[in-house]
């Protein structure tokens, strides 16, 4: 598996993987109304700029298998999405290791994330701590339950 910086040519595939991942992984943990708000509507105007500035793409056998983002301004990992065909094959784990390594290179000692309810066990297995369910303001304009988590990178 290779990981590279995302670019504008990845926008359609990245948006599709995001949708497929939400359907495959989140539908049992969120109401149909939340899933509908999360998935429907047009591509946000700022998505291309966001993709190019903060996102990385995981490639397996020349196919985009997943994506993830790191914001240095917030010391926050977000938007980890894995194509359903690649779930359970180490794509998310390798993306997390990659993003944490980038954070360490920038001198970040603690990284934060707001986990979907379904993904919290995965993040806990990666050393993240946090149990508090928060009301997350999704950029799509609705509020959803998430779990605020963090990880000290000093022991990475």
PDB file of C-alpha atoms in Angstrom:
ATOM      1  CA  UNK A   1       0.000   0.000   0.000  1.00  0.00           C
ATOM      2  CA  UNK A   2       1.211   3.485  -0.854  1.00  0.00           C
ATOM      3  CA  UNK A   3       0.006   6.787   0.562  1.00  0.00           C
ATOM      4  CA  UNK A   4       0.276  10.028  -1.354  1.00  0.00           C
ATOM      5  CA  UNK A   5      -0.947  13.592  -1.069  1.00  0.00           C
ATOM      6  CA  UNK A   6      -4.420  14.057  -2.519  1.00  0.00           C
ATOM      7  CA  UNK A   7      -4.947  16.324  -5.512  1.00  0.00           C
ATOM      8  CA  UNK A   8      -7.897  17.828  -7.380  1.00  0.00           C
ATOM      9  CA  UNK A   9      -8.093  14.820  -9.704  1.00  0.00           C
ATOM     10  CA  UNK A  10      -9.065  12.674  -6.682  1.00  0.00           C
ATOM     11  CA  UNK A  11     -12.183  14.658  -5.824  1.00  0.00           C
ATOM     12  CA  UNK A  12     -14.854  12.419  -7.372  1.00  0.00           C
ATOM     13  CA  UNK A  13     -13.351   9.145  -6.155  1.00  0.00           C
ATOM     14  CA  UNK A  14     -12.733  10.580  -2.672  1.00  0.00           C
ATOM     15  CA  UNK A  15     -16.340  11.812  -2.426  1.00  0.00           C
ATOM     16  CA  UNK A  16     -17.635   8.415  -3.557  1.00  0.00           C
ATOM     17  CA  UNK A  17     -15.465   6.506  -1.055  1.00  0.00           C
ATOM     18  CA  UNK A  18     -16.711   8.823   1.675  1.00  0.00           C
ATOM     19  CA  UNK A  19     -20.318   7.968   0.777  1.00  0.00           C
ATOM     20  CA  UNK A  20     -19.694   4.213   0.473  1.00  0.00           C
ATOM     21  CA  UNK A  21     -17.833   4.140   3.772  1.00  0.00           C
ATOM     22  CA  UNK A  22     -20.589   5.983   5.631  1.00  0.00           C
ATOM     23  CA  UNK A  23     -23.235   3.600   4.259  1.00  0.00           C
ATOM     24  CA  UNK A  24     -21.179   0.492   5.040  1.00  0.00           C
ATOM     25  CA  UNK A  25     -19.937   1.449   8.484  1.00  0.00           C
ATOM     26  CA  UNK A  26     -22.231   4.045  10.031  1.00  0.00           C
ATOM     27  CA  UNK A  27     -25.760   2.978   9.107  1.00  0.00           C
ATOM     28  CA  UNK A  28     -26.152   0.717  12.140  1.00  0.00           C
ATOM     29  CA  UNK A  29     -25.041   3.468  14.548  1.00  0.00           C
ATOM     30  CA  UNK A  30     -26.935   6.503  13.274  1.00  0.00           C
ATOM     31  CA  UNK A  31     -30.559   7.105  12.358  1.00  0.00           C
ATOM     32  CA  UNK A  32     -31.650   7.078   8.711  1.00  0.00           C
ATOM     33  CA  UNK A  33     -32.290  10.816   9.082  1.00  0.00           C
ATOM     34  CA  UNK A  34     -28.673  11.496  10.096  1.00  0.00           C
ATOM     35  CA  UNK A  35     -27.322   9.261   7.323  1.00  0.00           C
ATOM     36  CA  UNK A  36     -29.529  11.080   4.822  1.00  0.00           C
ATOM     37  CA  UNK A  37     -28.292  14.515   5.957  1.00  0.00           C
ATOM     38  CA  UNK A  38     -24.702  13.253   5.881  1.00  0.00           C
ATOM     39  CA  UNK A  39     -24.891  11.816   2.379  1.00  0.00           C
ATOM     40  CA  UNK A  40     -27.313  13.945   0.407  1.00  0.00           C
ATOM     41  CA  UNK A  41     -26.737  17.280  -1.168  1.00  0.00           C
ATOM     42  CA  UNK A  42     -24.093  18.481  -3.514  1.00  0.00           C
ATOM     43  CA  UNK A  43     -20.357  18.399  -3.121  1.00  0.00           C
ATOM     44  CA  UNK A  44     -19.373  21.327  -0.849  1.00  0.00           C
ATOM     45  CA  UNK A  45     -17.719  24.209  -2.688  1.00  0.00           C
ATOM     46  CA  UNK A  46     -14.650  24.042  -0.442  1.00  0.00           C
ATOM     47  CA  UNK A  47     -14.145  20.271  -0.730  1.00  0.00           C
ATOM     48  CA  UNK A  48     -11.544  20.490  -3.518  1.00  0.00           C
ATOM     49  CA  UNK A  49      -9.425  22.988  -1.580  1.00  0.00           C
ATOM     50  CA  UNK A  50      -9.781  20.937   1.605  1.00  0.00           C
ATOM     51  CA  UNK A  51      -8.836  17.759  -0.250  1.00  0.00           C
ATOM     52  CA  UNK A  52      -5.680  19.300  -1.686  1.00  0.00           C
ATOM     53  CA  UNK A  53      -4.567  20.918   1.555  1.00  0.00           C
ATOM     54  CA  UNK A  54      -5.222  18.265   4.228  1.00  0.00           C
ATOM     55  CA  UNK A  55      -5.997  14.895   2.626  1.00  0.00           C
ATOM     56  CA  UNK A  56      -3.903  11.858   1.776  1.00  0.00           C
ATOM     57  CA  UNK A  57      -4.915   8.956  -0.439  1.00  0.00           C
ATOM     58  CA  UNK A  58      -4.196   5.255   0.202  1.00  0.00           C
ATOM     59  CA  UNK A  59      -3.491   3.230  -2.940  1.00  0.00           C
ATOM     60  CA  UNK A  60      -3.687  -0.571  -3.088  1.00  0.00           C
ATOM     61  CA  UNK A  61      -2.897  -2.295  -6.384  1.00  0.00           C
ATOM     62  CA  UNK A  62      -3.306   0.999  -8.267  1.00  0.00           C
ATOM     63  CA  UNK A  63      -6.789   1.537  -6.783  1.00  0.00           C
ATOM     64  CA  UNK A  64      -7.736   4.276  -4.326  1.00  0.00           C
ATOM     65  CA  UNK A  65      -8.644   2.323  -1.196  1.00  0.00           C
ATOM     66  CA  UNK A  66      -9.086   5.067   1.360  1.00  0.00           C
ATOM     67  CA  UNK A  67      -8.383   8.587   2.474  1.00  0.00           C
ATOM     68  CA  UNK A  68      -7.569  10.496   5.592  1.00  0.00           C
ATOM     69  CA  UNK A  69      -6.857  14.052   6.656  1.00  0.00           C
ATOM     70  CA  UNK A  70      -4.728  15.835   9.205  1.00  0.00           C
ATOM     71  CA  UNK A  71      -5.179  19.463  10.244  1.00  0.00           C
ATOM     72  CA  UNK A  72      -2.007  20.916  11.725  1.00  0.00           C
ATOM     73  CA  UNK A  73      -3.927  23.993  12.890  1.00  0.00           C
ATOM     74  CA  UNK A  74      -6.057  21.850  15.193  1.00  0.00           C
ATOM     75  CA  UNK A  75      -3.690  18.889  15.690  1.00  0.00           C
ATOM     76  CA  UNK A  76      -6.649  16.844  14.514  1.00  0.00           C
ATOM     77  CA  UNK A  77      -7.071  13.743  12.388  1.00  0.00           C
ATOM     78  CA  UNK A  78     -10.367  13.586  10.577  1.00  0.00           C
ATOM     79  CA  UNK A  79     -12.195  12.082   7.645  1.00  0.00           C
ATOM     80  CA  UNK A  80     -10.738   8.584   7.674  1.00  0.00           C
ATOM     81  CA  UNK A  81     -12.758   6.732   5.058  1.00  0.00           C
ATOM     82  CA  UNK A  82     -11.984   3.279   3.660  1.00  0.00           C
ATOM     83  CA  UNK A  83     -13.616   1.822   0.567  1.00  0.00           C
ATOM     84  CA  UNK A  84     -15.827  -1.078   1.758  1.00  0.00           C
ATOM     85  CA  UNK A  85     -13.934  -3.657  -0.333  1.00  0.00           C
ATOM     86  CA  UNK A  86     -10.796  -2.802   1.669  1.00  0.00           C
ATOM     87  CA  UNK A  87     -12.296  -2.779   5.172  1.00  0.00           C
ATOM     88  CA  UNK A  88     -10.379  -4.975   7.604  1.00  0.00           C
ATOM     89  CA  UNK A  89      -7.313  -5.128   5.363  1.00  0.00           C
ATOM     90  CA  UNK A  90      -5.129  -2.635   7.226  1.00  0.00           C
ATOM     91  CA  UNK A  91      -5.854   0.460   5.134  1.00  0.00           C
ATOM     92  CA  UNK A  92      -7.229   2.494   8.055  1.00  0.00           C
ATOM     93  CA  UNK A  93      -4.443   1.339  10.369  1.00  0.00           C
ATOM     94  CA  UNK A  94      -1.727   2.267   7.886  1.00  0.00           C
ATOM     95  CA  UNK A  95      -3.362   5.634   7.207  1.00  0.00           C
ATOM     96  CA  UNK A  96      -3.438   6.377  10.940  1.00  0.00           C
ATOM     97  CA  UNK A  97       0.236   5.437  11.322  1.00  0.00           C
ATOM     98  CA  UNK A  98       1.064   7.682   8.364  1.00  0.00           C
ATOM     99  CA  UNK A  99      -0.909  10.668   9.675  1.00  0.00           C
ATOM    100  CA  UNK A 100       0.490  10.268  13.188  1.00  0.00           C
ATOM    101  CA  UNK A 101       4.005  10.181  11.715  1.00  0.00           C
ATOM    102  CA  UNK A 102       3.324  13.447   9.879  1.00  0.00           C
ATOM    103  CA  UNK A 103       2.098  15.012  13.120  1.00  0.00           C
ATOM    104  CA  UNK A 104       5.240  13.889  14.959  1.00  0.00           C
ATOM    105  CA  UNK A 105       7.409  15.375  12.200  1.00  0.00           C
ATOM    106  CA  UNK A 106       5.652  18.715  12.783  1.00  0.00           C
ATOM    107  CA  UNK A 107       6.288  18.515  16.536  1.00  0.00           C
ATOM    108  CA  UNK A 108       2.728  17.639  17.547  1.00  0.00           C
ATOM    109  CA  UNK A 109       2.696  15.880  20.923  1.00  0.00           C
ATOM    110  CA  UNK A 110      -1.036  15.121  21.163  1.00  0.00           C
ATOM    111  CA  UNK A 111      -3.431  14.491  18.313  1.00  0.00           C
ATOM    112  CA  UNK A 112      -7.213  14.745  18.575  1.00  0.00           C
ATOM    113  CA  UNK A 113     -10.164  13.332  16.671  1.00  0.00           C
ATOM    114  CA  UNK A 114     -13.937  13.172  16.857  1.00  0.00           C
ATOM    115  CA  UNK A 115     -14.819   9.538  16.231  1.00  0.00           C
ATOM    116  CA  UNK A 116     -18.057   8.314  14.793  1.00  0.00           C
ATOM    117  CA  UNK A 117     -19.761   5.928  17.210  1.00  0.00           C
ATOM    118  CA  UNK A 118     -18.881   2.907  15.068  1.00  0.00           C
ATOM    119  CA  UNK A 119     -15.184   3.790  14.716  1.00  0.00           C
ATOM    120  CA  UNK A 120     -14.331   4.335  18.409  1.00  0.00           C
ATOM    121  CA  UNK A 121     -13.219   0.699  18.970  1.00  0.00           C
ATOM    122  CA  UNK A 122     -10.810   1.013  16.020  1.00  0.00           C
ATOM    123  CA  UNK A 123      -9.290   4.207  17.412  1.00  0.00           C
ATOM    124  CA  UNK A 124      -9.042   2.692  20.898  1.00  0.00           C
ATOM    125  CA  UNK A 125      -7.104  -0.211  19.385  1.00  0.00           C
ATOM    126  CA  UNK A 126      -4.699   2.427  18.001  1.00  0.00           C
ATOM    127  CA  UNK A 127      -4.102   3.933  21.479  1.00  0.00           C
ATOM    128  CA  UNK A 128      -6.689   6.714  21.485  1.00  0.00           C
ATOM    129  CA  UNK A 129      -8.540   7.480  24.699  1.00  0.00           C
ATOM    130  CA  UNK A 130     -11.921   9.051  25.229  1.00  0.00           C
ATOM    131  CA  UNK A 131     -15.417   7.985  26.182  1.00  0.00           C
ATOM    132  CA  UNK A 132     -17.408  11.218  26.177  1.00  0.00           C
ATOM    133  CA  UNK A 133     -20.137  11.417  23.588  1.00  0.00           C
ATOM    134  CA  UNK A 134     -20.219  14.941  22.217  1.00  0.00           C
ATOM    135  CA  UNK A 135     -22.561  16.821  19.918  1.00  0.00           C
ATOM    136  CA  UNK A 136     -20.468  17.259  16.779  1.00  0.00           C
ATOM    137  CA  UNK A 137     -21.338  20.048  14.354  1.00  0.00           C
ATOM    138  CA  UNK A 138     -20.980  18.293  11.021  1.00  0.00           C
ATOM    139  CA  UNK A 139     -19.802  20.612   8.233  1.00  0.00           C
ATOM    140  CA  UNK A 140     -22.887  19.539   6.255  1.00  0.00           C
ATOM    141  CA  UNK A 141     -24.998  21.574   8.707  1.00  0.00           C
ATOM    142  CA  UNK A 142     -26.379  19.107  11.255  1.00  0.00           C
ATOM    143  CA  UNK A 143     -25.435  17.809  14.699  1.00  0.00           C
ATOM    144  CA  UNK A 144     -24.469  14.194  15.310  1.00  0.00           C
ATOM    145  CA  UNK A 145     -23.116  12.168  18.223  1.00  0.00           C
ATOM    146  CA  UNK A 146     -19.384  11.487  18.164  1.00  0.00           C
ATOM    147  CA  UNK A 147     -16.757  10.543  20.725  1.00  0.00           C
ATOM    148  CA  UNK A 148     -13.992  13.032  21.489  1.00  0.00           C
ATOM    149  CA  UNK A 149     -10.686  11.162  21.553  1.00  0.00           C
ATOM    150  CA  UNK A 150      -6.998  11.936  21.822  1.00  0.00           C
ATOM    151  CA  UNK A 151      -3.640  10.225  21.705  1.00  0.00           C
ATOM    152  CA  UNK A 152      -0.286  11.245  23.111  1.00  0.00           C
ATOM    153  CA  UNK A 153       2.297  10.798  20.372  1.00  0.00           C
ATOM    154  CA  UNK A 154       5.222  10.865  22.766  1.00  0.00           C
ATOM    155  CA  UNK A 155       4.908   7.078  23.109  1.00  0.00           C
ATOM    156  CA  UNK A 156       4.313   6.495  19.366  1.00  0.00           C
TER     157      UNK A 156
END
